[in-house]
Amino acid sequence: MTEPEGGAGSPDRPVASYLAPASGATLQVDLPVPGRALAIGAHPDDIDFGCGGTLAKWAAAGCVVTELVLTDGSKGTWDPNADRATLVALRQEEQRAAAAALGADDVVFLGHVDGELASGLAERAAVCRVIREVRPDVVLGHDPWKRYRLHPDHRHAGFLAVEGIVAARDPHFFPDQGLPPHRPACLLLWEADEVDHVEAIEEFVDTKLRALLAHQSQWESTMGIDRSAEAFGFETRIRERAAEAGAPAGLSLAEAFKRIDRL
Ligand SMILES: [Zn+2]
């Protein structure tokens, strides 16, 4: 199939006017606030790390935010005796609390087994269905082309975001879904191998931290939070990361992405 060039004359680009033409600058700053956004993460907490500040900013400005979490998070513990079913339920609860902190409207869980996510046709169809149902202007996800990435779920989740968009925009993919095709205007990939877009989050880094800290089951493992410490070094690390992302654009705090407009 030929990739669309995305010109204004393309008849099936209902949201093309959402984006101004690319400026040619190497680092673009701040999309217009989308009407609807869909963030796709491999595990509970990935969305909050990757784009929590951006989602909070957009939600505060009236954007309808949906989160799609692909796996059940059932390997997210260092306790070899942990009851996995209890952990899955806890992590869903934590993700809902984090989404509420960001101002997100809905969380969808596909429930694939943590660590065993694949990016096959069945998984692509499921992501395509969510895109067609939510009809987002902007999709956000993991960068599947991030070099030397180890975790397979993050790679597969990135490919599912990309390939789910390709399927969702084309009426000949999964016509049995009975849903009209939908072409988002923009894809933002976090953990980007080549950053070319940043979103300012100065006023929303505290909200992002609140969302991240809702994932209490991950404090000791992923987040390296020492429960006995009074001041969380974790908060400092998140702020430092946001400062590093913003510096090249002259922003104090930001989240960094690879931006793809030609969808
Ligand atoms: Zn993850």
XYZ file of N, CA and C and ligand atoms in Angstrom:
790
model
N 0.844 -1.196 0.000
C 0.000 0.000 0.000
C 0.882 1.250 0.000
N 0.431 2.258 -0.737
C 1.190 3.504 -0.818
C 0.878 4.388 0.382
N 1.906 4.936 0.951
C 1.694 5.867 2.066
C 1.075 7.148 1.543
N 0.053 7.665 2.196
C -0.548 8.916 1.744
C 0.411 10.072 1.968
N 0.343 11.021 1.075
C 1.212 12.190 1.214
C 0.626 13.207 2.168
N -0.677 13.088 2.405
C -1.253 13.932 3.440
C -1.501 15.362 3.023
N -1.645 15.612 1.719
C -1.925 16.966 1.275
C -3.333 17.379 1.633
N -3.584 18.675 1.515
C -4.895 19.185 1.888
C -5.988 18.590 1.018
N -5.605 18.100 -0.174
C -6.614 17.586 -1.086
C -7.041 16.167 -0.788
N -6.379 15.493 0.136
C -6.768 14.123 0.444
C -8.188 14.115 1.002
N -9.083 13.366 0.379
C -10.484 13.449 0.779
C -10.769 12.845 2.145
N -9.878 11.970 2.611
C -10.185 11.265 3.847
C -9.363 11.794 5.012
N -9.094 13.071 5.029
C -8.329 13.646 6.142
C -9.198 14.666 6.871
N -10.168 14.186 7.626
C -11.136 15.099 8.228
C -10.529 16.035 9.263
N -9.358 15.678 9.792
C -8.789 16.511 10.844
C -7.511 17.205 10.380
N -7.292 17.261 9.065
C -6.043 17.835 8.554
C -5.869 19.277 9.007
N -6.968 19.990 9.141
C -6.863 21.400 9.486
C -6.430 21.592 10.931
N -6.397 20.509 11.704
C -5.972 20.607 13.099
C -4.522 21.076 13.204
N -3.692 20.671 12.242
C -2.268 20.958 12.339
C -1.850 22.044 11.366
N -1.039 22.947 11.838
C -0.408 23.899 10.934
C 0.681 23.156 10.157
N 1.059 23.660 8.990
C 2.149 23.007 8.270
C 3.416 22.978 9.114
N 4.198 21.916 8.956
C 5.450 21.820 9.717
C 6.326 23.024 9.415
N 6.943 23.554 10.448
C 7.705 24.782 10.297
C 9.085 24.527 9.713
N 9.537 23.289 9.723
C 10.887 22.996 9.267
C 11.910 23.108 10.375
N 11.488 23.640 11.515
C 12.407 23.724 12.648
C 12.719 22.320 13.139
N 13.886 22.133 13.766
C 14.257 20.798 14.206
C 13.483 20.382 15.454
N 13.084 21.351 16.261
C 12.356 21.028 17.484
C 11.071 21.862 17.536
N 9.954 21.163 17.426
C 8.667 21.859 17.466
C 8.117 21.833 18.885
N 7.368 22.869 19.241
C 6.870 23.021 20.606
C 5.349 23.126 20.594
N 4.712 22.291 21.403
C 3.278 22.388 21.713
C 2.343 22.280 20.516
N 1.658 21.174 20.425
C 0.541 21.035 19.488
C -0.612 21.909 19.964
N -1.520 22.280 19.053
C -2.788 22.839 19.529
C -3.475 21.798 20.416
N -4.245 22.226 21.395
C -4.931 21.268 22.274
C -5.910 20.450 21.433
N -5.745 19.121 21.414
C -6.656 18.305 20.605
C -8.030 18.180 21.262
N -9.017 17.872 20.447
C -10.340 17.607 21.004
C -10.374 16.278 21.737
N -9.698 15.282 21.141
C -9.630 13.955 21.760
C -8.217 13.413 21.616
N -7.732 12.779 22.674
C -6.401 12.164 22.652
C -6.501 10.747 23.188
N -5.700 9.845 22.593
C -5.635 8.450 23.041
C -4.174 8.104 23.317
N -3.868 7.729 24.560
C -2.513 7.300 24.925
C -2.511 5.786 25.073
N -1.511 5.131 24.445
C -1.434 3.668 24.432
C -0.154 3.236 25.135
N -0.273 2.541 26.263
C 0.892 2.109 27.029
C 0.904 0.610 27.218
N 2.107 0.055 27.388
C 2.223 -1.387 27.588
C 1.702 -1.807 28.961
N 2.118 -1.063 29.991
C 1.796 -1.450 31.369
C 1.122 -0.298 32.100
N 0.417 -0.610 33.179
C -0.001 0.467 34.073
C 1.255 1.243 34.497
N 1.226 2.503 34.422
C 2.257 3.510 34.773
C 3.047 4.042 33.565
N 3.097 3.283 32.451
C 3.882 3.740 31.291
C 3.350 5.061 30.733
N 2.037 5.189 30.661
C 1.440 6.409 30.097
C 1.777 7.602 30.981
N 1.746 7.387 32.295
C 2.024 8.494 33.218
C 3.476 8.948 33.108
N 4.400 7.980 32.964
C 5.801 8.341 32.746
C 5.979 9.054 31.405
N 5.358 8.506 30.357
C 5.653 8.973 29.002
C 5.035 10.313 28.662
N 3.787 10.522 29.111
C 3.085 11.723 28.641
C 2.084 12.250 29.660
N 2.294 11.949 30.940
C 1.329 12.358 31.961
C 1.136 13.865 32.039
N 2.229 14.615 31.905
C 2.113 16.076 31.978
C 1.353 16.640 30.794
N 1.615 16.090 29.628
C 0.931 16.543 28.409
C -0.560 16.240 28.490
N -0.906 15.029 28.936
C -2.324 14.672 29.046
C -3.031 15.552 30.072
N -2.355 15.826 31.189
C -2.962 16.685 32.223
C -3.216 18.092 31.669
N -2.240 18.600 30.916
C -2.383 19.932 30.324
C -3.570 19.964 29.355
N -3.651 18.973 28.496
C -4.742 18.948 27.518
C -6.095 18.740 28.193
N -6.137 17.841 29.189
C -7.416 17.596 29.878
C -7.908 18.877 30.545
N -6.979 19.627 31.141
C -7.364 20.878 31.810
C -7.914 21.888 30.814
N -7.516 21.739 29.544
C -7.986 22.663 28.504
C -9.202 22.127 27.764
N -9.759 20.992 28.242
C -11.008 20.495 27.666
C -10.883 19.296 26.752
N -9.667 18.795 26.541
C -9.473 17.605 25.701
C -10.058 16.372 26.392
N -10.724 15.518 25.623
C -11.209 14.242 26.144
C -10.072 13.222 26.017
N -9.589 12.733 27.145
C -8.409 11.861 27.173
C -8.824 10.426 27.495
N -8.393 9.490 26.643
C -8.605 8.065 26.889
C -7.246 7.383 27.000
N -7.125 6.479 27.966
C -5.898 5.695 28.122
C -6.186 4.242 27.755
N -5.275 3.646 26.992
C -5.383 2.234 26.627
C -4.150 1.517 27.168
N -4.363 0.601 28.107
C -3.270 -0.155 28.726
C -3.347 -1.586 28.198
N -2.263 -2.040 27.581
C -2.336 -3.279 26.809
C -2.162 -4.539 27.650
N -1.335 -4.493 28.701
C -1.102 -5.705 29.503
C -1.679 -5.544 30.908
N -1.649 -6.658 31.632
C -2.265 -6.662 32.962
C -1.298 -6.284 34.086
N -0.023 -6.060 33.750
C 0.938 -5.650 34.782
C 1.242 -6.738 35.801
N 0.998 -7.989 35.430
C 1.060 -9.069 36.431
C 2.478 -9.497 36.793
N 3.493 -8.947 36.118
C 4.874 -9.265 36.520
C 5.529 -8.085 37.241
N 4.748 -7.088 37.547
C 5.301 -5.874 38.134
C 5.500 -5.949 39.635
N 6.257 -6.931 40.079
C 6.586 -7.024 41.504
C 7.886 -7.798 41.658
N 8.629 -7.484 42.723
C 9.841 -8.251 43.026
C 9.544 -9.351 44.035
N 8.303 -9.444 44.465
C 7.936 -10.442 45.475
C 7.586 -11.756 44.773
N 8.450 -12.782 44.918
C 8.191 -14.045 44.199
C 6.933 -14.750 44.693
N 6.440 -14.374 45.865
C 5.246 -15.024 46.408
C 3.982 -14.203 46.196
N 4.076 -13.157 45.418
C 2.917 -12.275 45.237
C 1.775 -13.026 44.557
N 0.563 -12.733 44.972
C -0.618 -13.285 44.315
C -0.890 -12.441 43.075
N -0.751 -13.067 41.892
C -0.790 -12.304 40.642
C -2.165 -11.691 40.398
N -3.224 -12.431 40.712
C -4.578 -11.899 40.472
C -4.824 -10.652 41.310
N -4.343 -10.689 42.541
C -4.483 -9.516 43.412
C -3.699 -8.341 42.843
N -2.503 -8.638 42.336
C -1.667 -7.577 41.766
C -2.343 -6.951 40.539
N -2.929 -7.786 39.681
C -3.605 -7.263 38.478
C -4.723 -6.309 38.879
N -5.521 -6.716 39.832
C -6.633 -5.856 40.276
C -6.102 -4.560 40.892
N -5.049 -4.686 41.697
C -4.466 -3.499 42.333
C -3.927 -2.529 41.285
N -3.259 -3.080 40.279
C -2.650 -2.197 39.269
C -3.721 -1.508 38.406
N -4.830 -2.172 38.169
C -5.924 -1.489 37.457
C -6.477 -0.346 38.295
N -6.618 -0.634 39.582
C -7.113 0.398 40.500
C -6.148 1.594 40.531
N -4.851 1.298 40.583
C -3.854 2.371 40.591
C -3.896 3.177 39.297
N -4.071 2.472 38.161
C -4.106 3.185 36.885
C -5.332 4.090 36.811
N -6.453 3.624 37.331
C -7.664 4.468 37.327
C -7.457 5.698 38.214
N -6.783 5.515 39.342
C -6.519 6.653 40.223
C -5.571 7.638 39.546
N -4.562 7.094 38.856
C -3.606 7.960 38.146
C -4.319 8.723 37.032
N -5.189 8.035 36.308
C -5.933 8.687 35.214
C -6.817 9.798 35.773
N -7.446 9.531 36.900
C -8.292 10.552 37.519
C -7.465 11.761 37.920
N -6.248 11.514 38.425
C -5.374 12.625 38.800
C -5.040 13.495 37.596
N -4.862 12.862 36.440
C -4.528 13.614 35.222
C -5.747 14.319 34.632
N -6.933 13.878 35.032
C -8.146 14.409 34.414
C -8.585 13.624 33.193
N -8.039 12.404 33.036
C -8.440 11.559 31.901
C -9.868 11.074 32.099
N -10.529 10.791 30.985
C -11.945 10.449 31.035
C -12.201 8.957 31.114
N -11.283 8.150 30.564
C -11.564 6.718 30.488
C -10.253 5.943 30.422
N -10.266 4.734 30.975
C -9.129 3.819 30.860
C -9.658 2.496 30.319
N -9.020 2.012 29.246
C -9.382 0.724 28.653
C -8.226 -0.234 28.900
N -8.535 -1.434 29.417
C -7.506 -2.441 29.666
C -7.721 -3.610 28.703
N -6.688 -3.954 27.929
C -6.827 -5.121 27.051
C -6.443 -6.411 27.773
N -5.642 -6.323 28.847
C -5.448 -7.475 29.713
C -4.521 -8.559 29.197
N -3.650 -8.247 28.223
C -2.672 -9.253 27.807
C -1.697 -9.516 28.958
N -1.148 -10.741 28.981
C -0.264 -11.103 30.082
C 1.021 -10.272 30.001
N 1.358 -9.648 31.094
C 2.572 -8.836 31.226
C 3.784 -9.640 30.767
N 4.597 -9.039 29.908
C 5.815 -9.699 29.438
C 5.606 -10.588 28.233
N 4.329 -10.801 27.863
C 4.043 -11.718 26.762
C 3.243 -11.027 25.659
N 3.285 -9.692 25.629
C 2.548 -8.952 24.607
C 3.155 -9.240 23.234
N 2.298 -9.482 22.258
C 2.734 -9.653 20.873
C 2.104 -8.544 20.038
N 2.698 -8.302 18.856
C 2.078 -7.319 17.969
C 1.615 -8.036 16.702
N 0.721 -8.972 16.902
C 0.155 -9.732 15.795
C -1.156 -9.123 15.329
N -1.800 -9.833 14.406
C -3.034 -9.316 13.807
C -4.154 -9.143 14.816
N -4.287 -10.093 15.738
C -5.382 -10.010 16.702
C -5.213 -8.793 17.605
N -3.979 -8.575 18.051
C -3.711 -7.414 18.921
C -3.893 -6.115 18.141
N -3.459 -6.120 16.870
C -3.621 -4.924 16.039
C -5.102 -4.592 15.851
N -5.898 -5.642 15.633
C -7.349 -5.428 15.461
C -7.946 -4.796 16.711
N -7.514 -5.244 17.862
C -8.073 -4.713 19.113
C -7.713 -3.240 19.284
N -6.478 -2.880 18.943
C -6.072 -1.476 19.047
C -6.808 -0.640 17.996
N -6.923 -1.195 16.798
C -7.678 -0.521 15.726
C -9.101 -0.219 16.177
N -9.722 -1.184 16.830
C -11.103 -0.982 17.290
C -11.195 0.188 18.268
N -10.255 0.237 19.203
C -10.277 1.338 20.187
C -10.071 2.681 19.484
N -9.152 2.732 18.520
C -8.922 3.999 17.788
C -10.195 4.411 17.052
N -10.873 3.443 16.423
C -12.104 3.766 15.688
C -13.226 4.183 16.635
N -13.229 3.641 17.834
C -14.276 4.013 18.797
C -13.998 5.380 19.415
N -12.744 5.616 19.778
C -12.390 6.876 20.473
C -12.273 8.038 19.486
N -11.800 7.750 18.266
C -11.620 8.760 17.209
C -10.743 9.932 17.677
N -9.519 9.619 18.107
C -8.641 10.680 18.634
C -8.031 11.534 17.524
N -7.796 12.816 17.836
C -7.003 13.681 16.961
C -5.522 13.338 17.090
N -5.107 13.020 18.326
C -3.705 12.692 18.597
C -3.633 11.345 19.309
N -2.719 10.487 18.836
C -2.400 9.230 19.516
C -0.992 9.372 20.090
N -0.792 8.878 21.300
C 0.527 8.895 21.942
C 0.904 7.468 22.310
N 2.191 7.116 22.145
C 2.610 5.758 22.465
C 4.121 5.648 22.605
N 4.567 4.417 22.910
C 6.003 4.131 22.999
C 6.635 4.233 21.609
N 7.879 4.691 21.530
C 8.615 4.656 20.273
C 9.144 3.232 20.050
N 8.586 2.501 19.064
C 9.043 1.112 18.873
C 10.429 1.023 18.267
N 10.921 2.145 17.736
C 12.240 2.157 17.091
C 13.340 2.664 18.008
N 13.028 2.799 19.280
C 14.041 3.216 20.260
C 15.152 2.178 20.289
N 16.364 2.639 20.041
C 17.480 1.696 19.939
C 17.842 1.064 21.284
N 18.232 -0.158 21.226
C 18.729 -0.920 22.370
C 17.696 -1.041 23.485
N 16.422 -0.972 23.105
C 15.354 -1.175 24.067
C 15.294 -2.659 24.405
N 15.204 -2.996 25.682
C 15.197 -4.400 26.078
C 13.794 -4.964 26.250
N 12.878 -4.195 26.846
C 11.600 -4.805 27.221
C 10.716 -5.031 25.989
N 10.387 -6.295 25.725
C 9.613 -6.575 24.498
C 8.226 -5.925 24.515
N 7.611 -5.808 25.690
C 6.262 -5.222 25.735
C 6.269 -3.777 25.235
N 7.311 -3.022 25.568
C 7.364 -1.620 25.146
C 7.523 -1.528 23.626
N 8.345 -2.426 23.078
C 8.524 -2.447 21.618
C 7.213 -2.830 20.929
N 6.589 -3.907 21.409
C 5.339 -4.359 20.771
C 4.234 -3.322 20.942
N 4.172 -2.679 22.104
C 3.134 -1.658 22.314
C 3.326 -0.497 21.338
N 4.597 -0.144 21.082
C 4.867 0.915 20.112
C 4.413 0.526 18.718
N 4.746 -0.695 18.321
C 4.312 -1.138 16.990
C 2.792 -1.222 16.903
N 2.141 -1.620 17.979
C 0.666 -1.706 17.942
C 0.039 -0.326 17.781
N 0.638 0.703 18.377
C 0.104 2.059 18.188
C 0.233 2.465 16.721
N 1.430 2.223 16.157
C 1.679 2.591 14.759
C 0.778 1.786 13.820
N 0.770 0.474 14.014
C 0.045 -0.398 13.098
C -1.464 -0.315 13.330
N -1.861 -0.002 14.555
C -3.285 0.201 14.834
C -3.821 1.409 14.093
N -3.000 2.458 13.981
C -3.408 3.650 13.230
C -3.556 3.316 11.744
N -2.579 2.593 11.210
C -2.645 2.229 9.786
C -3.932 1.447 9.501
N -4.277 0.534 10.392
C -5.496 -0.261 10.195
C -6.745 0.599 10.375
N -6.729 1.461 11.387
C -7.943 2.228 11.717
C -8.316 3.204 10.611
N -7.318 3.695 9.873
C -7.589 4.733 8.874
C -8.129 4.167 7.575
N -7.977 2.848 7.395
C -8.265 2.227 6.104
C -9.518 1.355 6.210
N -10.534 1.604 5.391
C -11.795 0.848 5.533
C -11.666 -0.634 5.231
N -10.577 -1.028 4.550
C -10.440 -2.436 4.200
C -9.771 -3.260 5.288
N -9.299 -2.614 6.357
C -8.807 -3.369 7.508
C -9.982 -3.661 8.439
N -10.147 -4.874 8.799
C -11.114 -5.299 9.815
C -12.513 -4.693 9.582
N -13.078 -4.877 8.363
C -14.401 -4.303 8.094
C -15.485 -4.939 8.966
N -15.207 -6.144 9.493
C -16.185 -6.822 10.354
C -16.430 -6.052 11.649
N -15.559 -5.100 11.951
C -15.779 -4.313 13.178
C -17.008 -3.430 13.060
N -17.420 -3.151 11.814
C -18.630 -2.348 11.635
C -18.482 -0.922 12.117
N -17.251 -0.442 12.159
C -16.986 0.924 12.623
C -16.394 1.735 11.474
N -16.753 3.002 11.341
C -16.152 3.805 10.277
C -14.657 3.972 10.518
N -13.860 4.066 9.437
C -12.426 4.270 9.623
C -12.154 5.610 10.280
N -10.990 5.702 10.889
C -10.616 6.977 11.517
C -9.123 7.211 11.345
N -8.771 8.406 10.886
C -7.364 8.779 10.700
C -7.004 9.895 11.679
N -6.198 9.587 12.701
C -5.742 10.665 13.595
C -4.887 11.667 12.822
N -4.729 12.862 13.390
C -3.924 13.895 12.742
C -2.449 13.780 13.094
N -2.162 13.198 14.254
C -0.779 13.249 14.739
C -0.507 12.085 15.685
N 0.720 11.571 15.609
C 1.201 10.534 16.531
C 2.418 11.081 17.263
N 2.390 11.022 18.579
C 3.544 11.418 19.402
C 4.101 10.171 20.080
N 5.399 9.921 19.881
C 6.052 8.751 20.478
C 6.991 9.190 21.592
N 6.752 8.660 22.785
C 7.635 9.004 23.903
C 8.806 8.027 23.961
N 9.802 8.307 24.837
C 11.078 7.563 24.863
C 11.676 7.593 23.463
N 11.560 8.747 22.802
C 11.837 8.796 21.376
C 13.310 8.623 21.056
N 13.580 7.865 20.010
C 14.950 7.704 19.541
C 15.462 9.000 18.925
N 14.575 9.730 18.246
C 14.958 11.027 17.672
C 13.899 12.047 18.062
N 14.161 12.809 19.099
C 13.189 13.797 19.576
C 13.092 14.954 18.580
N 11.862 15.307 18.188
C 11.694 16.492 17.344
C 10.504 17.350 17.777
N 9.930 17.024 18.956
C 8.777 17.784 19.430
C 8.769 17.747 20.959
N 8.445 18.879 21.576
C 8.299 18.896 23.039
C 6.983 19.563 23.406
N 6.447 19.130 24.528
C 5.249 19.750 25.112
C 5.647 20.352 26.458
N 5.377 21.621 26.627
C 5.688 22.299 27.891
C 4.763 21.782 28.988
N 5.349 21.454 30.153
C 4.515 20.941 31.254
C 4.814 21.649 32.576
N 5.311 22.891 32.493
C 5.676 23.608 33.724
C 4.585 23.538 34.789
N 3.355 23.807 34.370
C 2.266 23.894 35.348
C 1.666 22.525 35.668
N 2.170 21.481 35.025
C 1.522 20.179 35.181
C 2.462 19.083 35.666
N 3.671 19.441 36.029
C 4.581 18.402 36.500
C 4.124 17.867 37.858
N 3.516 18.714 38.680
C 2.995 18.224 39.963
C 1.851 17.237 39.746
N 1.018 17.518 38.757
C -0.076 16.598 38.431
C 0.486 15.272 37.932
N 1.514 15.348 37.083
C 2.164 14.122 36.603
C 2.708 13.313 37.776
N 3.332 13.982 38.724
C 3.877 13.289 39.895
C 2.762 12.640 40.714
N 1.644 13.346 40.858
C 0.515 12.746 41.597
C 0.045 11.473 40.918
N -0.030 11.514 39.585
C -0.450 10.324 38.833
C 0.561 9.194 39.024
N 1.845 9.510 38.909
C 2.870 8.469 39.056
C 2.837 7.854 40.451
N 2.661 8.700 41.447
C 2.688 8.192 42.825
C 1.437 7.395 43.182
N 0.424 7.451 42.311
C -0.753 6.585 42.513
C -0.394 5.111 42.316
N 0.729 4.856 41.638
C 1.137 3.465 41.384
C 1.981 2.967 42.552
N 1.346 2.827 43.696
C 2.102 2.497 44.910
C 2.774 1.131 44.837
N 2.192 0.208 44.074
C 2.807 -1.123 43.962
C 4.152 -1.063 43.246
N 4.446 0.053 42.581
C 5.686 0.174 41.801
C 6.732 1.041 42.481
N 6.416 1.530 43.683
C 7.345 2.464 44.331
C 8.729 1.851 44.515
N 8.780 0.632 45.036
C 10.077 0.061 45.378
C 10.828 -0.467 44.156
N 10.092 -0.945 43.143
C 10.749 -1.560 41.988
C 11.028 -0.525 40.904
N 10.030 -0.231 40.078
C 10.234 0.665 38.931
C 10.706 2.048 39.357
N 10.114 2.559 40.433
C 10.341 3.955 40.773
C 11.487 4.168 41.762
N 11.959 3.086 42.373
C 13.094 3.198 43.281
C 12.859 4.152 44.439
N 11.604 4.154 44.925
C 11.264 5.069 46.019
C 11.501 4.371 47.353
N 12.276 5.006 48.182
C 12.544 4.496 49.521
C 11.434 4.997 50.447
N 10.603 4.067 50.903
C 9.446 4.462 51.700
C 9.835 5.146 53.007
N 11.069 4.894 53.445
C 11.472 5.487 54.716
C 11.987 6.919 54.532
N 12.294 7.277 53.297
C 12.856 8.610 53.061
C 11.757 9.660 53.123
N 12.084 10.785 53.662
C 11.073 11.821 53.809
C 10.849 12.544 52.488
N 11.924 12.950 51.868
C 11.803 13.609 50.564
C 12.065 12.562 49.487
N 11.176 12.484 48.536
C 11.318 11.468 47.509
C 12.343 11.920 46.464
N 13.446 11.176 46.373
C 14.387 11.427 45.284
C 13.729 11.218 43.941
N 12.682 10.395 43.949
C 11.949 10.133 42.714
C 11.402 11.412 42.103
N 10.833 12.262 42.941
C 10.270 13.513 42.432
C 11.361 14.359 41.789
N 12.516 14.372 42.414
C 13.643 15.122 41.856
C 14.040 14.563 40.495
N 14.059 13.237 40.396
C 14.458 12.618 39.125
C 13.468 12.966 38.013
N 12.181 12.944 38.329
C 11.172 13.276 37.314
C 11.320 14.733 36.879
N 11.547 15.619 37.842
C 11.739 17.041 37.502
C 13.009 17.235 36.673
N 14.079 16.507 37.028
C 15.328 16.634 36.257
C 15.132 16.152 34.819
N 14.386 15.065 34.681
C 14.136 14.538 33.333
C 13.337 15.555 32.511
N 12.351 16.184 33.147
C 11.525 17.179 32.448
C 12.346 18.425 32.114
N 13.281 18.766 32.985
C 14.144 19.923 32.709
C 15.061 19.634 31.518
N 15.592 18.405 31.472
C 16.444 18.017 30.342
C 15.671 18.044 29.029
N 14.414 17.601 29.088
C 13.592 17.585 27.865
C 13.275 18.997 27.394
N 13.100 19.914 28.336
C 12.702 21.267 27.958
C 13.848 22.158 27.539
N 15.054 21.876 28.047
C 16.190 22.796 27.848
C 16.455 23.142 26.382
N 16.475 22.164 25.462
C 16.799 22.529 24.072
C 15.789 23.496 23.445
N 14.574 23.547 24.007
C 13.547 24.444 23.466
C 13.394 25.702 24.325
N 14.253 25.855 25.315
C 14.147 27.026 26.181
C 12.991 26.946 27.164
N 12.511 25.726 27.428
C 11.416 25.523 28.385
C 11.996 25.001 29.692
N 11.357 25.355 30.807
C 11.896 24.881 32.078
C 11.562 23.412 32.313
N 10.348 22.999 31.946
C 9.959 21.600 32.139
C 9.125 21.154 30.933
N 9.430 19.972 30.398
C 8.722 19.511 29.199
C 8.741 17.988 29.119
N 7.930 17.469 28.204
C 8.017 16.062 27.799
C 8.421 16.026 26.328
N 9.266 15.042 25.982
C 9.857 15.001 24.645
C 9.267 13.861 23.828
N 9.109 14.094 22.538
C 8.484 13.109 21.654
C 9.129 13.113 20.261
N 8.923 12.024 19.524
C 9.014 12.003 18.071
C 7.604 12.247 17.552
N 7.467 13.216 16.657
C 6.143 13.585 16.141
C 5.994 13.139 14.693
N 4.919 12.422 14.423
C 4.649 11.967 13.056
C 3.272 12.521 12.656
N 3.258 13.378 11.633
C 2.018 14.010 11.189
C 1.394 13.300 9.997
N 2.234 12.655 9.197
C 1.724 12.068 7.955
C 1.142 10.700 8.247
N -0.095 10.712 8.676
C -0.746 9.459 9.027
C -1.733 9.074 7.944
Zn 6.272 -0.528 31.007
